[in-house]
PDB file of C-alpha atoms in Angstrom:
ATOM      1  CA  MET B   1       4.445  14.729   6.705  1.00 58.00           C
ATOM      2  CA  GLY B   2       2.971  17.518   4.991  1.00 67.00           C
ATOM      3  CA  PHE B   3      -0.872  19.376   6.488  1.00 66.00           C
ATOM      4  CA  PHE B   4      -1.839  18.258   2.959  1.00 71.00           C
ATOM      5  CA  TRP B   5      -1.108  15.026   2.940  1.00 68.00           C
ATOM      6  CA  ALA B   6      -2.127  15.009   7.305  1.00 69.00           C
ATOM      7  CA  ASN B   7      -5.749  15.809   5.690  1.00 68.00           C
ATOM      8  CA  VAL B   8      -5.596  12.803   3.031  1.00 69.00           C
ATOM      9  CA  LYS B   9      -4.193  10.444   5.686  1.00 70.00           C
ATOM     10  CA  ALA B  10      -6.595  11.526   8.017  1.00 69.00           C
ATOM     11  CA  ASN B  11      -9.867  11.226   5.514  1.00 70.00           C
ATOM     12  CA  ILE B  12      -8.498   8.031   4.326  1.00 76.00           C
ATOM     13  CA  GLU B  13      -8.418   6.235   7.585  1.00 72.00           C
ATOM     14  CA  GLY B  14     -11.942   8.253   8.177  1.00 67.00           C
ATOM     15  CA  ALA B  15     -13.691   6.790   5.178  1.00 69.00           C
ATOM     16  CA  VAL B  16     -12.187   2.906   5.970  1.00 66.00           C
ATOM     17  CA  ALA B  17     -13.084   3.660   9.838  1.00 62.00           C
ATOM     18  CA  ASN B  18     -16.748   4.364   8.370  1.00 63.00           C
ATOM     19  CA  ALA B  19     -16.646   1.925   5.650  1.00 65.00           C
ATOM     20  CA  LYS B  20     -16.111  -0.491   8.352  1.00 62.00           C
ATOM     21  CA  MET B  21     -18.677   0.677  10.679  1.00 64.00           C
ATOM     22  CA  HIS B  22     -20.987   0.528   8.170  1.00 61.00           C
ATOM     23  CA  TYR B  23     -20.152  -3.200   6.836  1.00 63.00           C
ATOM     24  CA  TYR B  24     -21.181  -3.993  10.479  1.00 59.00           C
ATOM     25  CA  GLU B  25     -24.108  -2.622  10.532  1.00 62.00           C
ATOM     26  CA  GLU B  26     -25.296  -4.490   7.357  1.00 65.00           C
ATOM     27  CA  LYS B  27     -23.832  -7.904   8.280  1.00 59.00           C
ATOM     28  CA  LEU B  28     -25.740  -7.071  11.807  1.00 59.00           C
ATOM     29  CA  ARG B  29     -29.118  -5.610   9.732  1.00 62.00           C
ATOM     30  CA  SER B  30     -29.234  -9.002   7.392  1.00 61.00           C
ATOM     31  CA  ASP B  31     -31.776 -11.237   6.760  1.00 51.00           C
ATOM     32  CA  ASP B  32     -29.403 -14.524   7.154  1.00 49.00           C
ATOM     33  CA  TYR B  33     -27.502 -13.273   9.900  1.00 46.00           C
ATOM     34  CA  ASP B  34     -28.324 -15.819  12.810  1.00 49.00           C
ATOM     35  CA  GLU B  35     -27.184 -14.559  16.300  1.00 47.00           C
ATOM     36  CA  ASP B  36     -26.976 -18.305  18.043  1.00 46.00           C
ATOM     37  CA  GLU B  37     -24.890 -20.181  14.196  1.00 48.00           C
ATOM     38  CA  ASP B  38     -21.227 -19.405  14.023  1.00 48.00           C
ATOM     39  CA  GLU B  39     -21.190 -15.614  15.761  1.00 46.00           C
ATOM     40  CA  GLU B  40     -18.631 -16.433  16.620  1.00 49.00           C
ATOM     41  CA  GLU B  41     -16.640 -17.058  13.218  1.00 52.00           C
ATOM     42  CA  ASP B  42     -18.554 -14.591  11.649  1.00 49.00           C
ATOM     43  CA  TYR B  43     -17.104 -11.848  13.833  1.00 45.00           C
ATOM     44  CA  ASN B  44     -13.691 -13.139  13.568  1.00 50.00           C
ATOM     45  CA  GLU B  45     -14.055 -13.594   9.684  1.00 52.00           C
ATOM     46  CA  VAL B  46     -14.688  -9.526   9.609  1.00 45.00           C
ATOM     47  CA  GLN B  47     -12.206  -9.284  12.110  1.00 45.00           C
ATOM     48  CA  GLU B  48      -9.488 -10.843  10.046  1.00 51.00           C
ATOM     49  CA  GLU B  49     -10.578  -8.780   7.165  1.00 47.00           C
ATOM     50  CA  TYR B  50     -11.031  -5.479   8.279  1.00 43.00           C
ATOM     51  CA  ASP B  51      -9.482  -5.009  12.422  1.00 46.00           C
ATOM     52  CA  THR B  52      -6.171  -2.903  11.429  1.00 46.00           C
ATOM     53  CA  ASP B  53      -4.666  -3.039  14.663  1.00 45.00           C
ATOM     54  CA  SER B  54      -3.865  -6.546  13.753  1.00 40.00           C
ATOM     55  CA  ILE B  55      -1.591  -5.371  11.094  1.00 45.00           C
ATOM     56  CA  GLU B  56       1.571  -5.783  11.888  1.00 55.00           C
ATOM     57  CA  ASP B  57       3.410  -2.557  12.840  1.00 67.00           C
ATOM     58  CA  SER B  58       6.226  -3.460  12.052  1.00 82.00           C
ATOM     59  CA  PRO B  59       7.808   0.024   8.957  1.00 83.00           C
ATOM     60  CA  VAL B  60       7.263  -2.701   5.942  1.00 87.00           C
ATOM     61  CA  ALA B  61       3.681  -3.235   6.460  1.00 89.00           C
ATOM     62  CA  ASN B  62       2.965  -0.130   7.338  1.00 88.00           C
ATOM     63  CA  ILE B  63       4.735   0.670   3.866  1.00 90.00           C
ATOM     64  CA  GLN B  64       2.654  -2.145   2.982  1.00 90.00           C
ATOM     65  CA  ASN B  65      -0.532  -0.810   3.937  1.00 90.00           C
ATOM     66  CA  ASN B  66       0.036   2.471   2.925  1.00 90.00           C
ATOM     67  CA  TRP B  67       1.837   2.371  -0.935  1.00 91.00           C
ATOM     68  CA  LYS B  68      -1.672   2.726  -2.308  1.00 91.00           C
ATOM     69  CA  SER B  69      -1.266   6.503  -1.012  1.00 91.00           C
ATOM     70  CA  ILE B  70       2.390   6.208  -0.844  1.00 92.00           C
ATOM     71  CA  LEU B  71       1.822   6.302  -5.112  1.00 91.00           C
ATOM     72  CA  LEU B  72      -0.571   8.942  -4.809  1.00 91.00           C
ATOM     73  CA  VAL B  73       2.025  11.041  -2.944  1.00 91.00           C
ATOM     74  CA  LEU B  74       4.290  10.507  -6.187  1.00 91.00           C
ATOM     75  CA  GLN B  75       1.842  10.382  -9.057  1.00 91.00           C
ATOM     76  CA  THR B  76       0.696  13.988  -8.215  1.00 90.00           C
ATOM     77  CA  GLU B  77       3.944  15.630  -6.368  1.00 90.00           C
ATOM     78  CA  TYR B  78       5.662  14.551  -8.936  1.00 90.00           C
ATOM     79  CA  ASN B  79       4.264  14.407 -11.536  1.00 90.00           C
ATOM     80  CA  ILE B  80       4.281  10.964 -13.450  1.00 90.00           C
ATOM     81  CA  GLN B  81       1.952  10.336 -15.844  1.00 92.00           C
ATOM     82  CA  ASP B  82      -0.627   7.107 -15.871  1.00 91.00           C
ATOM     83  CA  ILE B  83       1.679   5.027 -18.262  1.00 92.00           C
ATOM     84  CA  GLN B  84       5.074   5.157 -16.772  1.00 93.00           C
ATOM     85  CA  MET B  85       3.068   3.824 -12.911  1.00 91.00           C
ATOM     86  CA  SER B  86       1.413   1.183 -15.191  1.00 90.00           C
ATOM     87  CA  THR B  87       4.402   0.604 -17.040  1.00 91.00           C
ATOM     88  CA  TRP B  88       7.275   1.568 -13.946  1.00 92.00           C
ATOM     89  CA  ILE B  89       5.753   1.659 -10.730  1.00 92.00           C
ATOM     90  CA  LYS B  90       2.620  -0.735 -10.382  1.00 91.00           C
ATOM     91  CA  PRO B  91       4.761  -3.880 -11.317  1.00 91.00           C
ATOM     92  CA  LEU B  92       6.928  -2.820  -7.727  1.00 93.00           C
ATOM     93  CA  ARG B  93       6.286  -4.832  -4.408  1.00 92.00           C
ATOM     94  CA  VAL B  94       7.672  -3.833  -1.287  1.00 92.00           C
ATOM     95  CA  GLU B  95      10.132  -7.200  -0.043  1.00 92.00           C
ATOM     96  CA  ASN B  96      11.688  -6.421   3.319  1.00 92.00           C
ATOM     97  CA  GLU B  97      13.153  -3.095   4.397  1.00 91.00           C
ATOM     98  CA  GLU B  98      17.478  -3.557   6.331  1.00 91.00           C
ATOM     99  CA  ASP B  99      19.495  -0.641   8.011  1.00 90.00           C
ATOM    100  CA  ASN B 100      16.714   2.264   6.677  1.00 90.00           C
ATOM    101  CA  ILE B 101      17.253   0.264   3.334  1.00 93.00           C
ATOM    102  CA  LEU B 102      13.670  -0.602   1.725  1.00 94.00           C
ATOM    103  CA  ASN B 103      14.166  -3.099  -1.394  1.00 94.00           C
ATOM    104  CA  LEU B 104      11.425  -3.770  -3.927  1.00 94.00           C
ATOM    105  CA  SER B 105      11.246  -5.856  -6.499  1.00 93.00           C
ATOM    106  CA  PHE B 106      10.484  -4.664 -10.070  1.00 91.00           C
ATOM    107  CA  ARG B 107       8.118  -7.567 -11.499  1.00 85.00           C
ATOM    108  CA  ASN B 108       7.033  -7.551 -15.402  1.00 77.00           C
ATOM    109  CA  PRO B 109       6.241 -11.523 -16.243  1.00 72.00           C
ATOM    110  CA  ASP B 110       7.095 -10.807 -19.552  1.00 78.00           C
ATOM    111  CA  ASP B 111       9.652  -9.663 -19.192  1.00 80.00           C
ATOM    112  CA  ASN B 112      13.467 -12.100 -19.972  1.00 87.00           C
ATOM    113  CA  GLU B 113      16.396 -12.063 -17.619  1.00 88.00           C
ATOM    114  CA  GLN B 114      18.166  -9.240 -20.007  1.00 90.00           C
ATOM    115  CA  GLU B 115      14.743  -7.238 -20.090  1.00 89.00           C
ATOM    116  CA  HIS B 116      14.930  -7.154 -16.637  1.00 90.00           C
ATOM    117  CA  ASN B 117      17.914  -6.382 -15.723  1.00 90.00           C
ATOM    118  CA  THR B 118      17.330  -3.560 -18.189  1.00 92.00           C
ATOM    119  CA  ASN B 119      14.451  -2.424 -17.046  1.00 91.00           C
ATOM    120  CA  VAL B 120      15.461  -3.128 -12.878  1.00 93.00           C
ATOM    121  CA  LYS B 121      18.129  -0.511 -13.517  1.00 94.00           C
ATOM    122  CA  TYR B 122      16.220   2.410 -15.542  1.00 94.00           C
ATOM    123  CA  VAL B 123      13.764   2.173 -12.421  1.00 94.00           C
ATOM    124  CA  GLN B 124      16.174   2.302  -9.870  1.00 95.00           C
ATOM    125  CA  LYS B 125      17.466   5.596 -11.409  1.00 95.00           C
ATOM    126  CA  ARG B 126      14.223   7.233 -12.518  1.00 95.00           C
ATOM    127  CA  PHE B 127      12.388   6.822  -9.105  1.00 95.00           C
ATOM    128  CA  ALA B 128      13.839   5.449  -6.711  1.00 95.00           C
ATOM    129  CA  GLU B 129      14.284   9.195  -5.075  1.00 96.00           C
ATOM    130  CA  LEU B 130      10.668  10.190  -6.378  1.00 95.00           C
ATOM    131  CA  LEU B 131       9.952   7.664  -4.310  1.00 95.00           C
ATOM    132  CA  SER B 132      12.486   8.197  -1.391  1.00 95.00           C
ATOM    133  CA  ASN B 133      10.707  11.240  -1.190  1.00 94.00           C
ATOM    134  CA  ALA B 134       6.839  10.438  -2.098  1.00 93.00           C
ATOM    135  CA  ILE B 135       8.010   8.004   1.504  1.00 93.00           C
ATOM    136  CA  ALA B 136       9.250  10.859   3.581  1.00 92.00           C
ATOM    137  CA  GLU B 137       6.636  12.736   2.627  1.00 90.00           C
ATOM    138  CA  TYR B 138       3.669  10.667   3.815  1.00 89.00           C
ATOM    139  CA  MET B 139       5.843   8.013   5.975  1.00 87.00           C
ATOM    140  CA  ASP B 140       7.912  11.126   7.845  1.00 84.00           C
ATOM    141  CA  ALA B 141      10.162   7.996   8.072  1.00 87.00           C
ATOM    142  CA  GLN B 142      13.637   8.770   5.337  1.00 91.00           C
ATOM    143  CA  TYR B 143      14.373   4.990   3.217  1.00 93.00           C
ATOM    144  CA  VAL B 144      16.839   4.742   0.727  1.00 95.00           C
ATOM    145  CA  VAL B 145      15.266   2.623  -1.955  1.00 95.00           C
ATOM    146  CA  LYS B 146      16.659  -0.265  -3.505  1.00 96.00           C
ATOM    147  CA  ILE B 147      15.086  -1.544  -6.591  1.00 94.00           C
ATOM    148  CA  LYS B 148      15.701  -5.831  -7.153  1.00 91.00           C
TER     149      LYS B 148
END
């Protein structure tokens, strides 16, 4: 991972940790917080929502958790325009990984089957290698990206 992106990742992680700390502080300071009533339930809710340690440590989960940052790398490093991002990249969803092949699905609810197939071919040809490079740069792991 490049020095710049390592710093970006560290800043994002720091901001998340800071937001968690402020959330907990506000939760404890709030007037409606009653330690005797549903304390364990409140704690579990907060943990489920904010505890990154509970997130599965699989490659797919790691990519899903870092997807926005990976897309930022893609957009900035490869000069992808906003319209291209919203049309072709944002509809992509991480499905699974097998033998270092990362399968992404392209979903546009307005597409019929023929349009879908055409769009998948276009995204595969135009963006799959760039996505693979962005993932490698941000995650320091190499995957072949396949669009379905």
